[in-house]
Tab-separated table of C-alpha atoms in Angstrom:
chain	number	residue	atom	x	y	z
P	30	UNK	CA	-94.722	-32.418	0.426
P	31	UNK	CA	-94.155	-29.546	-1.973
P	32	UNK	CA	-91.370	-29.104	-4.509
P	33	UNK	CA	-91.300	-25.756	-6.277
P	34	UNK	CA	-89.316	-23.648	-8.709
P	35	UNK	CA	-89.960	-20.162	-10.084
P	36	UNK	CA	-88.431	-17.837	-12.625
P	37	UNK	CA	-89.208	-14.560	-14.385
P	38	UNK	CA	-87.717	-13.566	-17.734
P	39	UNK	CA	-87.749	-10.276	-19.646
P	40	UNK	CA	-88.647	-12.032	-22.906
P	41	UNK	CA	-87.206	-11.413	-26.361
P	42	UNK	CA	-88.615	-7.977	-27.185
P	43	UNK	CA	-89.251	-5.976	-23.986
P	44	UNK	CA	-86.702	-3.598	-22.457
P	45	UNK	CA	-88.132	-3.842	-18.917
P	46	UNK	CA	-89.507	-6.725	-16.895
P	47	UNK	CA	-92.820	-5.622	-15.371
P	48	UNK	CA	-93.575	-9.063	-13.907
P	49	UNK	CA	-92.844	-9.757	-10.246
P	50	UNK	CA	-92.894	-13.082	-8.415
P	51	UNK	CA	-92.669	-14.157	-4.797
P	52	UNK	CA	-92.463	-17.671	-3.379
P	53	UNK	CA	-91.827	-19.226	-0.002
P	54	UNK	CA	-92.409	-22.754	1.231
P	55	UNK	CA	-91.842	-21.532	4.796
P	56	UNK	CA	-94.525	-20.287	7.154
P	57	UNK	CA	-95.486	-16.668	6.595
P	58	UNK	CA	-97.917	-15.130	9.068
P	59	UNK	CA	-100.795	-17.576	9.409
P	60	UNK	CA	-100.081	-19.213	6.041
P	61	UNK	CA	-97.878	-22.292	5.759
P	62	UNK	CA	-96.541	-21.150	2.353
P	63	UNK	CA	-97.192	-18.537	-0.321
P	64	UNK	CA	-96.769	-18.235	-4.092
P	65	UNK	CA	-97.510	-15.068	-6.121
P	66	UNK	CA	-97.242	-13.956	-9.758
P	67	UNK	CA	-97.959	-10.343	-10.756
P	68	UNK	CA	-97.913	-8.801	-14.236
P	69	UNK	CA	-97.745	-5.016	-14.119
P	70	UNK	CA	-99.045	-2.566	-16.685
P	71	UNK	CA	-98.391	1.112	-17.219
P	72	UNK	CA	-96.028	3.355	-19.145
P	73	UNK	CA	-92.283	3.467	-18.501
P	74	UNK	CA	-91.554	1.978	-15.065
P	75	UNK	CA	-95.136	2.259	-13.757
P	76	UNK	CA	-95.988	-1.381	-14.458
P	77	UNK	CA	-92.833	-2.524	-12.727
P	78	UNK	CA	-93.698	-0.331	-9.743
P	79	UNK	CA	-97.290	-1.608	-9.623
P	80	UNK	CA	-96.424	-5.316	-9.630
P	81	UNK	CA	-93.595	-4.935	-7.107
P	82	UNK	CA	-95.640	-2.725	-4.764
P	83	UNK	CA	-98.675	-5.017	-4.936
P	84	UNK	CA	-96.676	-8.144	-4.109
P	85	UNK	CA	-94.727	-6.492	-1.311
P	86	UNK	CA	-97.971	-5.163	0.188
P	87	UNK	CA	-99.596	-8.612	0.014
P	88	UNK	CA	-96.603	-10.183	1.764
P	89	UNK	CA	-96.546	-7.548	4.521
P	90	UNK	CA	-100.296	-7.792	5.067
P	91	UNK	CA	-100.058	-11.575	5.458
P	92	UNK	CA	-97.107	-11.247	7.837
P	93	UNK	CA	-98.991	-8.758	10.042
P	94	UNK	CA	-102.544	-10.150	9.954
P	95	UNK	CA	-104.235	-12.194	12.686
P	96	UNK	CA	-106.740	-13.648	10.172
P	97	UNK	CA	-106.598	-17.453	10.184
P	98	UNK	CA	-108.885	-18.235	7.251
P	99	UNK	CA	-106.552	-18.525	4.260
P	100	UNK	CA	-108.953	-17.241	1.599
P	101	UNK	CA	-110.086	-14.326	3.757
P	102	UNK	CA	-106.439	-13.500	4.447
P	103	UNK	CA	-105.521	-13.615	0.746
P	104	UNK	CA	-108.551	-11.442	-0.079
P	105	UNK	CA	-107.690	-8.833	2.552
P	106	UNK	CA	-104.095	-8.777	1.326
P	107	UNK	CA	-105.131	-8.216	-2.294
P	108	UNK	CA	-107.529	-5.460	-1.205
P	109	UNK	CA	-104.679	-3.809	0.722
P	110	UNK	CA	-102.463	-4.057	-2.374
P	111	UNK	CA	-105.184	-2.489	-4.488
P	112	UNK	CA	-105.464	0.437	-2.069
P	113	UNK	CA	-101.693	0.943	-1.996
P	114	UNK	CA	-101.232	0.938	-5.782
P	115	UNK	CA	-104.344	3.045	-6.408
P	116	UNK	CA	-103.322	5.643	-3.817
P	117	UNK	CA	-99.758	5.858	-5.139
P	118	UNK	CA	-101.093	6.525	-8.635
P	119	UNK	CA	-103.315	9.327	-7.354
P	120	UNK	CA	-100.381	11.213	-5.866
P	121	UNK	CA	-97.806	10.629	-8.613
P	122	UNK	CA	-98.733	11.612	-12.170
P	123	UNK	CA	-95.925	9.457	-13.599
P	124	UNK	CA	-97.704	6.414	-12.165
P	125	UNK	CA	-101.193	7.393	-13.376
P	126	UNK	CA	-103.150	4.510	-14.894
P	127	UNK	CA	-100.865	1.782	-13.582
P	128	UNK	CA	-102.143	-1.561	-12.375
P	129	UNK	CA	-101.209	-5.198	-12.094
P	130	UNK	CA	-102.644	-8.668	-12.349
P	131	UNK	CA	-102.321	-10.959	-9.342
P	132	UNK	CA	-102.544	-14.696	-8.947
P	133	UNK	CA	-101.638	-15.997	-5.497
P	134	UNK	CA	-101.927	-19.390	-3.844
P	135	UNK	CA	-101.274	-21.273	-0.639
P	136	UNK	CA	-101.281	-25.006	0.048
P	137	UNK	CA	-103.177	-26.150	3.146
P	138	UNK	CA	-102.744	-29.887	3.599
P	139	UNK	CA	-104.138	-31.504	0.462
P	140	UNK	CA	-106.032	-28.364	-0.514
P	141	UNK	CA	-104.973	-25.518	-2.764
P	142	UNK	CA	-106.458	-22.118	-2.000
P	143	UNK	CA	-105.972	-19.385	-4.561
P	144	UNK	CA	-107.014	-15.899	-5.618
P	145	UNK	CA	-106.749	-13.958	-8.865
P	146	UNK	CA	-107.363	-10.577	-10.462
P	147	UNK	CA	-106.665	-10.094	-14.180
P	148	UNK	CA	-105.409	-12.650	-16.685
P	149	UNK	CA	-102.400	-14.233	-15.004
P	150	UNK	CA	-103.385	-17.865	-14.641
P	151	UNK	CA	-103.358	-20.862	-12.341
P	152	UNK	CA	-103.477	-24.378	-13.785
P	153	UNK	CA	-103.563	-27.876	-12.344
P	154	UNK	CA	-101.776	-30.547	-14.376
P	155	UNK	CA	-102.880	-34.054	-13.418
P	156	UNK	CA	-102.025	-37.264	-15.242
P	157	UNK	CA	-100.863	-35.361	-18.302
P	158	UNK	CA	-104.094	-33.333	-18.513
P	159	UNK	CA	-104.104	-29.584	-17.912
P	160	UNK	CA	-107.005	-27.592	-16.462
P	161	UNK	CA	-107.192	-23.851	-16.004
P	162	UNK	CA	-108.543	-23.140	-12.511
P	163	UNK	CA	-108.506	-19.343	-12.537
P	164	UNK	CA	-110.858	-17.354	-14.743
P	165	UNK	CA	-109.370	-14.577	-16.884
P	166	UNK	CA	-110.776	-11.126	-16.190
P	167	UNK	CA	-110.499	-10.104	-19.812
P	168	UNK	CA	-112.655	-8.748	-22.622
P	169	UNK	CA	-112.123	-11.897	-24.671
P	170	UNK	CA	-113.158	-14.169	-21.772
P	171	UNK	CA	-116.361	-12.148	-21.402
P	172	UNK	CA	-116.998	-12.561	-25.132
P	173	UNK	CA	-116.520	-16.333	-24.806
P	174	UNK	CA	-118.899	-16.551	-21.848
P	175	UNK	CA	-121.572	-14.524	-23.656
P	176	UNK	CA	-121.267	-16.738	-26.730
P	177	UNK	CA	-119.756	-13.989	-28.886
P	178	UNK	CA	-116.751	-16.068	-29.933
P	179	UNK	CA	-115.599	-19.669	-29.590
P	180	UNK	CA	-112.737	-20.433	-27.206
P	181	UNK	CA	-110.627	-21.583	-30.159
P	182	UNK	CA	-110.847	-18.063	-31.641
P	183	UNK	CA	-109.694	-16.388	-28.416
P	184	UNK	CA	-106.013	-17.241	-28.716
P	185	UNK	CA	-105.409	-14.938	-31.675
P	186	UNK	CA	-108.112	-12.359	-31.033
P	187	UNK	CA	-106.858	-8.741	-31.488
P	188	UNK	CA	-108.374	-7.709	-28.119
P	189	UNK	CA	-106.822	-10.610	-26.224
P	190	UNK	CA	-104.704	-8.389	-23.952
P	191	UNK	CA	-107.534	-6.109	-22.785
P	192	UNK	CA	-108.213	-6.983	-19.148
P	193	UNK	CA	-111.399	-5.990	-17.321
P	194	UNK	CA	-110.085	-6.157	-13.748
P	195	UNK	CA	-106.692	-5.279	-12.299
P	196	UNK	CA	-105.195	-4.392	-8.941
P	197	UNK	CA	-104.755	-0.637	-8.433
P	198	UNK	CA	-106.824	0.671	-11.337
P	199	UNK	CA	-109.998	1.416	-9.372
P	200	UNK	CA	-110.695	2.367	-5.753
P	201	UNK	CA	-111.948	-1.147	-5.007
P	202	UNK	CA	-111.206	-4.568	-6.485
P	203	UNK	CA	-113.165	-7.828	-6.773
P	204	UNK	CA	-110.845	-10.849	-6.698
P	205	UNK	CA	-112.042	-14.387	-7.390
P	206	UNK	CA	-111.127	-17.173	-4.977
P	207	UNK	CA	-110.775	-20.931	-5.497
P	208	UNK	CA	-110.380	-24.071	-3.409
P	209	UNK	CA	-109.146	-27.267	-5.070
P	210	UNK	CA	-108.495	-30.686	-3.591
P	211	UNK	CA	-105.174	-32.017	-4.832
P	212	UNK	CA	-104.078	-35.545	-5.647
P	213	UNK	CA	-100.637	-37.088	-5.266
P	214	UNK	CA	-98.418	-36.051	-8.178
P	215	UNK	CA	-100.404	-32.958	-9.163
P	216	UNK	CA	-98.562	-29.973	-10.584
P	217	UNK	CA	-99.793	-26.427	-9.944
P	218	UNK	CA	-98.615	-23.817	-12.453
P	219	UNK	CA	-99.008	-20.074	-11.949
P	220	UNK	CA	-97.915	-17.824	-14.800
P	221	UNK	CA	-98.210	-14.492	-16.568
P	222	UNK	CA	-99.709	-14.211	-20.049
P	223	UNK	CA	-96.215	-13.916	-21.492
P	224	UNK	CA	-96.180	-17.703	-21.223
P	225	UNK	CA	-99.757	-18.574	-22.167
P	226	UNK	CA	-99.794	-16.262	-25.215
P	227	UNK	CA	-96.697	-17.982	-26.586
P	228	UNK	CA	-97.202	-21.626	-25.563
P	229	UNK	CA	-100.460	-23.581	-25.831
P	230	UNK	CA	-101.972	-25.328	-22.824
P	231	UNK	CA	-101.276	-28.714	-24.425
P	232	UNK	CA	-97.613	-27.833	-24.968
P	233	UNK	CA	-97.341	-26.610	-21.378
P	234	UNK	CA	-98.714	-29.888	-20.020
P	235	UNK	CA	-96.394	-31.943	-22.228
P	236	UNK	CA	-93.304	-30.003	-21.123
P	237	UNK	CA	-94.203	-30.258	-17.421
P	238	UNK	CA	-94.896	-34.004	-17.550
P	239	UNK	CA	-91.835	-34.861	-19.631
P	240	UNK	CA	-89.353	-32.798	-17.615
P	241	UNK	CA	-87.154	-34.469	-15.019
P	242	UNK	CA	-88.107	-31.995	-12.290
P	243	UNK	CA	-89.893	-28.683	-11.695
P	244	UNK	CA	-86.793	-26.565	-12.323
P	245	UNK	CA	-86.185	-28.136	-15.726
P	246	UNK	CA	-89.878	-27.702	-16.576
P	247	UNK	CA	-89.924	-23.969	-15.762
P	248	UNK	CA	-86.702	-23.331	-17.669
P	249	UNK	CA	-88.027	-25.222	-20.698
P	250	UNK	CA	-91.363	-23.384	-20.615
P	251	UNK	CA	-89.596	-20.016	-20.664
P	252	UNK	CA	-87.235	-21.150	-23.429
P	253	UNK	CA	-90.232	-22.300	-25.481
P	254	UNK	CA	-92.048	-18.988	-25.003
P	255	UNK	CA	-88.962	-17.107	-26.186
P	256	UNK	CA	-88.513	-19.454	-29.148
P	257	UNK	CA	-92.118	-18.711	-30.154
P	258	UNK	CA	-91.529	-14.943	-30.122
P	259	UNK	CA	-91.150	-13.935	-26.473
P	260	UNK	CA	-93.277	-10.832	-27.075
P	261	UNK	CA	-93.847	-10.185	-23.365
P	262	UNK	CA	-92.235	-10.792	-19.990
P	263	UNK	CA	-92.552	-14.432	-18.968
P	264	UNK	CA	-93.062	-15.639	-15.394
P	265	UNK	CA	-93.803	-19.122	-14.104
P	266	UNK	CA	-94.131	-20.731	-10.689
P	267	UNK	CA	-94.441	-24.509	-10.700
P	268	UNK	CA	-95.262	-26.547	-7.614
P	269	UNK	CA	-95.433	-30.351	-7.402
P	270	UNK	CA	-97.674	-31.748	-4.676
P	271	UNK	CA	-96.914	-35.152	-3.204
P	272	UNK	CA	-99.178	-36.582	-0.523
């Protein structure tokens, strides 16, 4: 059984929310459920357009596809979104350079299947411990992996927000996919960097575990991010899995 709650917030300093979320616990195409977080980038309303267009394209692709393999279906949908956003930018100079992160997931029995492009994240919180499942496609993450900096230095690195992959920026996109076996009582959190840049992983886990339910947890996470500066749009989707 799944219990979920989602919310997106403009934050304390931005004038426009360029995040976009979509969730359904009902069957959609050949998926039994679907959860998406997108964080758009681009001047003026371009980021807002990119995230909204990407998510809507993913949803339509899933609704229309005959593909039954969940990860293949998610991959095809993200590739379709990339083509849509990239093509729109080619034909509209106001949208030039736009793009968006994507993290999307579906629950298949006791398994979580997910996909990501960019630095919006997916975590599993189990027994009070938090683990990041997705891998950031960012300059700082590449520096960590090459041994250039320690992970502890990454949080406040000046190049933290430079991402190396995004949907719609190039003609093709390379998403990463993940399959995780879940245990009873696990929480799955999907979020934009407006949350993770403002609230540490340890604080996130503490808030989720101590909250009465998923809705209270999401609201508290967003409140905490705003209290800590709210320098970006904040989006969170939290799902509790019970066997």
